[in-house]
PDB file of N, CA and C in Angstrom:
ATOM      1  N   UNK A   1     -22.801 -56.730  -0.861  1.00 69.00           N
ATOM      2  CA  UNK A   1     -22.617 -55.807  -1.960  1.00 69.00           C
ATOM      3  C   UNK A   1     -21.892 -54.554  -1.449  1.00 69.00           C
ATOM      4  N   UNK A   2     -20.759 -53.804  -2.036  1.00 79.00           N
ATOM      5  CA  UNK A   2     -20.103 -53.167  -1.976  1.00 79.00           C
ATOM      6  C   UNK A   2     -20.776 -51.516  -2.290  1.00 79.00           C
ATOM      7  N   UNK A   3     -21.163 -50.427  -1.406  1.00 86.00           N
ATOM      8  CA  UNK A   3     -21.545 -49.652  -1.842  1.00 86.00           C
ATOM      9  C   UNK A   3     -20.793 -47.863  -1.458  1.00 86.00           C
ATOM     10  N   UNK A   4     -20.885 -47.772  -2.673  1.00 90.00           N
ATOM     11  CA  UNK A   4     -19.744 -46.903  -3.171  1.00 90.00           C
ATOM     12  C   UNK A   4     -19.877 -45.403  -2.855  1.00 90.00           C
ATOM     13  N   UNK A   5     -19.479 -44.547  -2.019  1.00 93.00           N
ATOM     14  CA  UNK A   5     -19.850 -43.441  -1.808  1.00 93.00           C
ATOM     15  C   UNK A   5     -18.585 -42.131  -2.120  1.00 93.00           C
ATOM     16  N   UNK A   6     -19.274 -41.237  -3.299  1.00 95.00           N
ATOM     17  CA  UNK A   6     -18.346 -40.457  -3.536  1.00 95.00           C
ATOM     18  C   UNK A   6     -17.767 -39.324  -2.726  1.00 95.00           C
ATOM     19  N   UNK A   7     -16.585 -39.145  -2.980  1.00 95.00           N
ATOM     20  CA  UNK A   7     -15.760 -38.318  -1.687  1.00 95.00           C
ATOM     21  C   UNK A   7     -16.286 -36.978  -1.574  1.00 95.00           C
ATOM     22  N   UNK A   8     -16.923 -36.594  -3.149  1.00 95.00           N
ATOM     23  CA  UNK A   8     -17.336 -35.418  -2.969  1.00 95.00           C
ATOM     24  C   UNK A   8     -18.731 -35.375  -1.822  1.00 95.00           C
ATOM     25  N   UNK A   9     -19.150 -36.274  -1.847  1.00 96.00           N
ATOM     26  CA  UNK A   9     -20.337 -36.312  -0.980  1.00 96.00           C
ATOM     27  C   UNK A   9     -20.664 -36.591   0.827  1.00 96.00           C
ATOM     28  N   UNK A  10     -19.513 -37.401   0.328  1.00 95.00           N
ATOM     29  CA  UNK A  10     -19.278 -37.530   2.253  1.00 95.00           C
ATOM     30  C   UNK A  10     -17.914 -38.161   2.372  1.00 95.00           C
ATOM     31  N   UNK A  11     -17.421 -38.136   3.316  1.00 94.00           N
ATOM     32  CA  UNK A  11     -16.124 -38.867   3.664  1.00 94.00           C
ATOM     33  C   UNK A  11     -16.168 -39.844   4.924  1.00 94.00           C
ATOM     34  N   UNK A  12     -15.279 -40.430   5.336  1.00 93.00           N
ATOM     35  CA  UNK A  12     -15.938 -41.699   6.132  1.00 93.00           C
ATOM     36  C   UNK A  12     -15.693 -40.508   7.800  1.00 93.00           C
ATOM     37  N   UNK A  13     -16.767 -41.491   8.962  1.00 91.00           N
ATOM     38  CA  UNK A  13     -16.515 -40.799  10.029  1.00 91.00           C
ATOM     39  C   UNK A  13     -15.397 -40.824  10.846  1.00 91.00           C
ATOM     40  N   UNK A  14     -14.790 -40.167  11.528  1.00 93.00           N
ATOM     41  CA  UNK A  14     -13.123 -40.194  11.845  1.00 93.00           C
ATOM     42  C   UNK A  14     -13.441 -40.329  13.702  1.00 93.00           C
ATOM     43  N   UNK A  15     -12.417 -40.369  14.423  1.00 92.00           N
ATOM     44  CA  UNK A  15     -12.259 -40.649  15.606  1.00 92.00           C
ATOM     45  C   UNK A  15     -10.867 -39.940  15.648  1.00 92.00           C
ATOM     46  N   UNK A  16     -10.691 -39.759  17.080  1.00 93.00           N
ATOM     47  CA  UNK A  16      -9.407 -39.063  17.933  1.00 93.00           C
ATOM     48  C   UNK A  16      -8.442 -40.052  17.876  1.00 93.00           C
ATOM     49  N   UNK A  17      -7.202 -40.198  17.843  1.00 92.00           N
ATOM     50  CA  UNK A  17      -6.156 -41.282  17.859  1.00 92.00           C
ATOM     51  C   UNK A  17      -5.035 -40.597  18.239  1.00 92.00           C
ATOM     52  N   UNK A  18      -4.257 -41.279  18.976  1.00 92.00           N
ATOM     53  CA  UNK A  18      -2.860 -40.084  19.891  1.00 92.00           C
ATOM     54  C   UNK A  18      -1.665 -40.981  19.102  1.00 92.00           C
ATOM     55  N   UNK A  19      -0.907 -39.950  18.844  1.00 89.00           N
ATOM     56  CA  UNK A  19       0.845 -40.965  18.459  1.00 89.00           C
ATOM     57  C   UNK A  19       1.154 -40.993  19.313  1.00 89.00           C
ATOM     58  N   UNK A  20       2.433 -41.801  19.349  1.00 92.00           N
ATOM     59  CA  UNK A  20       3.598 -42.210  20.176  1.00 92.00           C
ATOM     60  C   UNK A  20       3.861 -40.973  21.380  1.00 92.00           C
ATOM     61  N   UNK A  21       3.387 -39.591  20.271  1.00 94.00           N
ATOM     62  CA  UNK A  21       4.720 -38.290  20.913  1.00 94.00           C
ATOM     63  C   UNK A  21       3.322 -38.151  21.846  1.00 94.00           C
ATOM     64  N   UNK A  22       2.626 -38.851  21.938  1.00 94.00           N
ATOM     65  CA  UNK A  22       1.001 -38.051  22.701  1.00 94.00           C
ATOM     66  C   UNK A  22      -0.079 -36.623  21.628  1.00 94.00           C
ATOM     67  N   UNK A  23       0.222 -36.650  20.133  1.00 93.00           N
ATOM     68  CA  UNK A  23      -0.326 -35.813  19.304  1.00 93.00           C
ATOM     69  C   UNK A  23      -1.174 -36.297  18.735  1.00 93.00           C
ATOM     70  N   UNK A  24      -2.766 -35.409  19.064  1.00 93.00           N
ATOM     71  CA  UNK A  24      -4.345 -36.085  18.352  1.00 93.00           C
ATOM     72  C   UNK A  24      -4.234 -35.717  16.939  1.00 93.00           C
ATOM     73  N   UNK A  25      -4.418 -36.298  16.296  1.00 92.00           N
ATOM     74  CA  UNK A  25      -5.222 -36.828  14.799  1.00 92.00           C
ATOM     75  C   UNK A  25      -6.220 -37.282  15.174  1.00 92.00           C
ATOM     76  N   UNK A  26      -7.143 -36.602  13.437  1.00 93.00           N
ATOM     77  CA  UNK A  26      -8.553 -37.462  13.957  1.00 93.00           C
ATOM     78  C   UNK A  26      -7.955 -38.519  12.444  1.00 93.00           C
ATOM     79  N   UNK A  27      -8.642 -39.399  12.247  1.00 93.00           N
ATOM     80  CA  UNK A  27      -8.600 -40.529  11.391  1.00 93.00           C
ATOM     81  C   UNK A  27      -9.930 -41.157  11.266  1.00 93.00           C
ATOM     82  N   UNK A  28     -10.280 -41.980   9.932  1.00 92.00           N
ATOM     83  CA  UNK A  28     -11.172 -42.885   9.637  1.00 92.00           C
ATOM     84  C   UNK A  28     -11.121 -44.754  10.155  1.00 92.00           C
ATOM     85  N   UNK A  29     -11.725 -45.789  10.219  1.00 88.00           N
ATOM     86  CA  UNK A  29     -11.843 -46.654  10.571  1.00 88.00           C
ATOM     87  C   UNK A  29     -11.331 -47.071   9.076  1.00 88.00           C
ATOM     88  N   UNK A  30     -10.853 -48.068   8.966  1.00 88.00           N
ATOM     89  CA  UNK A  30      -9.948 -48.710   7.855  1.00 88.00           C
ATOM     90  C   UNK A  30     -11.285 -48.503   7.161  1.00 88.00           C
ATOM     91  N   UNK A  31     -11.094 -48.148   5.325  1.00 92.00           N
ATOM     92  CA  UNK A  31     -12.479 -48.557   4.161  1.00 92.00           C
ATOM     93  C   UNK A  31     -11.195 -48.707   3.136  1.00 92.00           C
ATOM     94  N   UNK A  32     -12.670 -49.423   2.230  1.00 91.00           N
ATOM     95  CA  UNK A  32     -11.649 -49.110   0.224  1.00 91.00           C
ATOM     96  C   UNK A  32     -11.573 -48.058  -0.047  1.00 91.00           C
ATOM     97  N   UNK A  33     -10.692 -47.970  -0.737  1.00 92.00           N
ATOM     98  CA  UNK A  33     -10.454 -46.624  -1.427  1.00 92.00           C
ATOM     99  C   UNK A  33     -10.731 -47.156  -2.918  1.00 92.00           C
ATOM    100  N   UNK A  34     -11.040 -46.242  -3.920  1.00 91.00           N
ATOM    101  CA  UNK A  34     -10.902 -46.155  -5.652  1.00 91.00           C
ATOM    102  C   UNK A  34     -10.491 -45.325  -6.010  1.00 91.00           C
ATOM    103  N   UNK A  35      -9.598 -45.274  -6.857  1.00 86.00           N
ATOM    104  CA  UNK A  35      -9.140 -43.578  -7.329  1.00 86.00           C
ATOM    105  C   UNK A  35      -9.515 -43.930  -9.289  1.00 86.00           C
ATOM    106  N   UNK A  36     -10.321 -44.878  -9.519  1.00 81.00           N
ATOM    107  CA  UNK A  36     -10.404 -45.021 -10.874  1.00 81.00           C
ATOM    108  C   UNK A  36      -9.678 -45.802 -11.873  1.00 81.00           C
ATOM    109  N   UNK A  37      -8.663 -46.402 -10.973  1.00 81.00           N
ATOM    110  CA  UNK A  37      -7.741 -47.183 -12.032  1.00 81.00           C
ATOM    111  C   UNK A  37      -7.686 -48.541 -12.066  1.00 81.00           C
ATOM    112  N   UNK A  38      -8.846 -48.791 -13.286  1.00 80.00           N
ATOM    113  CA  UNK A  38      -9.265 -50.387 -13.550  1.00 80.00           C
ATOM    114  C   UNK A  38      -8.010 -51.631 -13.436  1.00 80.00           C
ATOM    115  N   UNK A  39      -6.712 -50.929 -13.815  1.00 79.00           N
ATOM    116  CA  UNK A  39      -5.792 -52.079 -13.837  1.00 79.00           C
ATOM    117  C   UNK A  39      -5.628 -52.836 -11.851  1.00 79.00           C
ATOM    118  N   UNK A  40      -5.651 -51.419 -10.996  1.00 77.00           N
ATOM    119  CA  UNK A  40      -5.507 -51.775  -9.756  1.00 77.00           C
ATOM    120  C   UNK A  40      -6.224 -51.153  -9.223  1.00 77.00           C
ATOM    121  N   UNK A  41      -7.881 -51.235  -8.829  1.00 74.00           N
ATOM    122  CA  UNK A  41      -8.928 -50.528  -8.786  1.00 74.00           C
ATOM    123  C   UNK A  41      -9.315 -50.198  -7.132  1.00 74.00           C
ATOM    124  N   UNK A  42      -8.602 -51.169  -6.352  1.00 81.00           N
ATOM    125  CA  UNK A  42      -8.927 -50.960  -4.769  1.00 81.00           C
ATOM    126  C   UNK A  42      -8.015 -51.398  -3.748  1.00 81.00           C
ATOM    127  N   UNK A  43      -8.086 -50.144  -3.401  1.00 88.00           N
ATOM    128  CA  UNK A  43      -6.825 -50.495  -1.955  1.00 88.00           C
ATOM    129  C   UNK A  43      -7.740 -50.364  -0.444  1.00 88.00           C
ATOM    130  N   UNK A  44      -7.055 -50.518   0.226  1.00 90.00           N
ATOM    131  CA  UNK A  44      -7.067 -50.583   1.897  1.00 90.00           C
ATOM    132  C   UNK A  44      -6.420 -49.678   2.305  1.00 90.00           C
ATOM    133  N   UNK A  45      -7.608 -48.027   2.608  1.00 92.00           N
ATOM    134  CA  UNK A  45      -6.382 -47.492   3.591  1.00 92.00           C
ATOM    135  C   UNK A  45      -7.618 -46.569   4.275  1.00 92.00           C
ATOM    136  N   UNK A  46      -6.890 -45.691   5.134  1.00 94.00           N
ATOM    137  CA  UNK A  46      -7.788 -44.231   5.747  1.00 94.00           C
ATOM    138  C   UNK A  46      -8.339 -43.097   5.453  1.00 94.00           C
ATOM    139  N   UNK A  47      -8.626 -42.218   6.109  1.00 95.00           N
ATOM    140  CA  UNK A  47      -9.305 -40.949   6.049  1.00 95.00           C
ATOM    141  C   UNK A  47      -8.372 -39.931   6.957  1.00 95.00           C
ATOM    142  N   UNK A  48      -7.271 -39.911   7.230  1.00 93.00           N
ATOM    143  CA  UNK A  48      -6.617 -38.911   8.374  1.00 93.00           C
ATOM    144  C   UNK A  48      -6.656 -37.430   7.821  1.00 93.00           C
ATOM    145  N   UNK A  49      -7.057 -37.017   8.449  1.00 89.00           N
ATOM    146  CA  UNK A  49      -6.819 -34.998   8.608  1.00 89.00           C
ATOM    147  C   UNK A  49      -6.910 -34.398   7.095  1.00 89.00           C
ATOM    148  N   UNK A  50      -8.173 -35.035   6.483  1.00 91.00           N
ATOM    149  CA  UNK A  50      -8.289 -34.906   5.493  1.00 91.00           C
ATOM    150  C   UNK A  50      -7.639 -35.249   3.943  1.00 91.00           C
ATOM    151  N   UNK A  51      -6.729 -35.835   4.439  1.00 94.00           N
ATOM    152  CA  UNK A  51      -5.827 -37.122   3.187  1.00 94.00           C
ATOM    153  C   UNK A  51      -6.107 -38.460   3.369  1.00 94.00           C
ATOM    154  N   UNK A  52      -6.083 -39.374   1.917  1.00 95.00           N
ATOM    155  CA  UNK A  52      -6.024 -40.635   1.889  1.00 95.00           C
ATOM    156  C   UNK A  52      -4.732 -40.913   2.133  1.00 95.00           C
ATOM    157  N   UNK A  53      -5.117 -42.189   2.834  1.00 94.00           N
ATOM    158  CA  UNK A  53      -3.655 -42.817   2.904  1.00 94.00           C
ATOM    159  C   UNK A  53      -3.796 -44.643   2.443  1.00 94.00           C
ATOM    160  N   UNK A  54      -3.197 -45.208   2.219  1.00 90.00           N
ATOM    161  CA  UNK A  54      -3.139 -46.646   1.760  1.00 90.00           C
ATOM    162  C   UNK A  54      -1.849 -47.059   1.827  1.00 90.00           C
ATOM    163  N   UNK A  55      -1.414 -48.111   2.724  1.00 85.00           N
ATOM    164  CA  UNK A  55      -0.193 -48.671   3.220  1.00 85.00           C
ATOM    165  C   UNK A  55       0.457 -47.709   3.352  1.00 85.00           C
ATOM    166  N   UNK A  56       0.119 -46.619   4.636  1.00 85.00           N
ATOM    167  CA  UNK A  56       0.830 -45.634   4.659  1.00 85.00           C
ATOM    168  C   UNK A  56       1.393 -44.506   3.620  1.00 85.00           C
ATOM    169  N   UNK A  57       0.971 -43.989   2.223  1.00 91.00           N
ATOM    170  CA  UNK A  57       1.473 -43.696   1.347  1.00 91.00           C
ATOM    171  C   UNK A  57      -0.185 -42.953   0.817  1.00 91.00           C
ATOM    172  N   UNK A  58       0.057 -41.540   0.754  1.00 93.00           N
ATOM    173  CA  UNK A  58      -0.197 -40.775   0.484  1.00 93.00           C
ATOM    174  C   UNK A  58      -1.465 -41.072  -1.025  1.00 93.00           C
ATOM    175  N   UNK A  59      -2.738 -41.469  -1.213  1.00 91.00           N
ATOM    176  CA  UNK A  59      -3.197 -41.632  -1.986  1.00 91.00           C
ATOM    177  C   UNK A  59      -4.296 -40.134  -2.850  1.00 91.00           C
ATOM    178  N   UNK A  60      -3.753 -39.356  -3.639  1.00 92.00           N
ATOM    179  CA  UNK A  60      -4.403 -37.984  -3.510  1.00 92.00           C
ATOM    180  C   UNK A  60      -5.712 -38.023  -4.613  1.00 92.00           C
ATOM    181  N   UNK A  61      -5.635 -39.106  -5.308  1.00 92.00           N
ATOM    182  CA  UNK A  61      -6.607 -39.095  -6.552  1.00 92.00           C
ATOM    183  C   UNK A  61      -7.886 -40.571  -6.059  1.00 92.00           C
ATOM    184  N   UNK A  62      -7.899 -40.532  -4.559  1.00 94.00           N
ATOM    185  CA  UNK A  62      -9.533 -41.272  -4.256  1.00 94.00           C
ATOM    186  C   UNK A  62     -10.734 -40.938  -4.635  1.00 94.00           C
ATOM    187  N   UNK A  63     -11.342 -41.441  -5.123  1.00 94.00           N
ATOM    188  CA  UNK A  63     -12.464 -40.618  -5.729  1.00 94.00           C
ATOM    189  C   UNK A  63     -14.038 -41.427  -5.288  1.00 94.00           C
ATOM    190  N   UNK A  64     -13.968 -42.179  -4.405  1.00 94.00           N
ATOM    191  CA  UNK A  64     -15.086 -43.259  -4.277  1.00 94.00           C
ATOM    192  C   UNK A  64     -14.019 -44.148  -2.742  1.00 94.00           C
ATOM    193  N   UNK A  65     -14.989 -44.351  -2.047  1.00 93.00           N
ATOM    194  CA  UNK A  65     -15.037 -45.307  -1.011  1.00 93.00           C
ATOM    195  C   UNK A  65     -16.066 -45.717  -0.270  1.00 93.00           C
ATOM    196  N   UNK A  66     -15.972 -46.879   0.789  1.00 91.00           N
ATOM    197  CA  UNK A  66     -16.747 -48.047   1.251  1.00 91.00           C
ATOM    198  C   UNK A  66     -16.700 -48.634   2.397  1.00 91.00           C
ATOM    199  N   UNK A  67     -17.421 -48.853   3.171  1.00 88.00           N
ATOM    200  CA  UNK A  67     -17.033 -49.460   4.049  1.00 88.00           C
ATOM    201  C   UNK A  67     -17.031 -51.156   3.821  1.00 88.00           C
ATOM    202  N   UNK A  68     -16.614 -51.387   4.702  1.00 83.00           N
ATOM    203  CA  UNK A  68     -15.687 -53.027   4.516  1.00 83.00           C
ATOM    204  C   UNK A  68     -16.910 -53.843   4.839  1.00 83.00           C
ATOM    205  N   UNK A  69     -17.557 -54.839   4.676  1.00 73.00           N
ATOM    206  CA  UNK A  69     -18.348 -55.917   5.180  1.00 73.00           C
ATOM    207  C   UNK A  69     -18.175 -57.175   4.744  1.00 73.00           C
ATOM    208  N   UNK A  70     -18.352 -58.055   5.672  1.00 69.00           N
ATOM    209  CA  UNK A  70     -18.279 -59.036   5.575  1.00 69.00           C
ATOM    210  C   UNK A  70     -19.068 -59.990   4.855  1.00 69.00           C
ATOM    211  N   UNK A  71     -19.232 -61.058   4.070  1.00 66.00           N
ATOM    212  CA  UNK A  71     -20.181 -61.760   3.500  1.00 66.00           C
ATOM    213  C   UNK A  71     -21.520 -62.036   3.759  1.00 66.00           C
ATOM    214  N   UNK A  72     -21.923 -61.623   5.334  1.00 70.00           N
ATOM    215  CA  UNK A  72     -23.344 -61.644   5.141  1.00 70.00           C
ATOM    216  C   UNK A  72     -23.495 -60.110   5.330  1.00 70.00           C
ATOM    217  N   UNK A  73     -22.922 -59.048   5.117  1.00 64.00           N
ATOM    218  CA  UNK A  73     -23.335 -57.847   5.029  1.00 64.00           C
ATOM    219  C   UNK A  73     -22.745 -56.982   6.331  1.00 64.00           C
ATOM    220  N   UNK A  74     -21.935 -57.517   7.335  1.00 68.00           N
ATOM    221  CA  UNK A  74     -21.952 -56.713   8.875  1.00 68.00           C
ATOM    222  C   UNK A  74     -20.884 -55.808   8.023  1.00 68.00           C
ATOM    223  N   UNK A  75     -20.727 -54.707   8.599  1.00 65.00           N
ATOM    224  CA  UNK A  75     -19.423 -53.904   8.721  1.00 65.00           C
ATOM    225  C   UNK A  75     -18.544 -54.477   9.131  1.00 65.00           C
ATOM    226  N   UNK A  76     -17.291 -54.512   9.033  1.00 70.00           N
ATOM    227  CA  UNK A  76     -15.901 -54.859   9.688  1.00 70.00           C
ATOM    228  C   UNK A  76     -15.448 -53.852   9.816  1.00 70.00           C
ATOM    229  N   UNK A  77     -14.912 -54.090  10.760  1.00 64.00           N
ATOM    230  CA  UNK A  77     -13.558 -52.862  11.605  1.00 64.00           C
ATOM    231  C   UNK A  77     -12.137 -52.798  11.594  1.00 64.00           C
ATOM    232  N   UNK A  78     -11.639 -53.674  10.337  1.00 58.00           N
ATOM    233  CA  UNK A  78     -10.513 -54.115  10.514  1.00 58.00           C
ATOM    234  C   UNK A  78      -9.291 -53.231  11.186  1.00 58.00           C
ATOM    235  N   UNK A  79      -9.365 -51.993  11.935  1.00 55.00           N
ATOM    236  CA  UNK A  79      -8.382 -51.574  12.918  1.00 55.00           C
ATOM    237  C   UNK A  79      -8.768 -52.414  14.070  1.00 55.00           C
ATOM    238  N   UNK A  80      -9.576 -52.574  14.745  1.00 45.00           N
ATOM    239  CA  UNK A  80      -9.015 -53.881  15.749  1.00 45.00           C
ATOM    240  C   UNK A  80      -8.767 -55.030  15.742  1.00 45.00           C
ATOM    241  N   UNK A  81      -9.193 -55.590  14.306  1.00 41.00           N
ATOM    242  CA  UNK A  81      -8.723 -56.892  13.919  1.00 41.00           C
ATOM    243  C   UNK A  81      -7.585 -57.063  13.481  1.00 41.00           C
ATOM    244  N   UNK A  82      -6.634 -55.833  12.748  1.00 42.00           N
ATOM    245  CA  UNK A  82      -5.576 -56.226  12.464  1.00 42.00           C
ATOM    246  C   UNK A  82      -4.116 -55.299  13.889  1.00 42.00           C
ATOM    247  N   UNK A  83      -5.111 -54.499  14.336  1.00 40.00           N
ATOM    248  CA  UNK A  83      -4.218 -54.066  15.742  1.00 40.00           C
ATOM    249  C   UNK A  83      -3.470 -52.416  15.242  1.00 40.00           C
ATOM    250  N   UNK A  84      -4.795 -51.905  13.941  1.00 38.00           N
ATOM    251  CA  UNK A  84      -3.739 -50.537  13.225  1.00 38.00           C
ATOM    252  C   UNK A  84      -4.490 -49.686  14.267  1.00 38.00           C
TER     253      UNK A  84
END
């Protein structure tokens, strides 16, 4: 079961991550995002430096997110599973 936590209330926990140029960002572990819109209601993206992001692209109206689990309930991590 998918459980839904509003942004106003907490945001997901972030970690240190270096670019290319050697510059820290902190960032979130991949979750869903919702920003409310029943036609396309959930994406896949982050938590960086206090913005959503989803396929790279700036998501400003999130309003609810989740962490990812798998069918019997574990968390997934999908940044090391998919190598982001």
């Amino acid at each position: 079961m998918i459980e839904w936590i509003s942004v106003k209330e907490k945001t997901p926990d972030m970690h240190e991550e270096k670019d290319e140029d050697g510059t820290i960002y902190h960032v979130s572990d991949t979750v869903l995002c919702w920003d409310g819109d029943e036609q396309d209601p959930i994406a896949i993206g982050v938590y960086e430096n206090g913005k959503w992001y989803a396929n790279g692209i700036g998501q400003p109206d999130v309003t609810y997110w989740a962490l990812i689990n798998d069918p019997e309930g574990k968390i997934v991590n999908l940044d090391s599973r998919c190598g982001w």
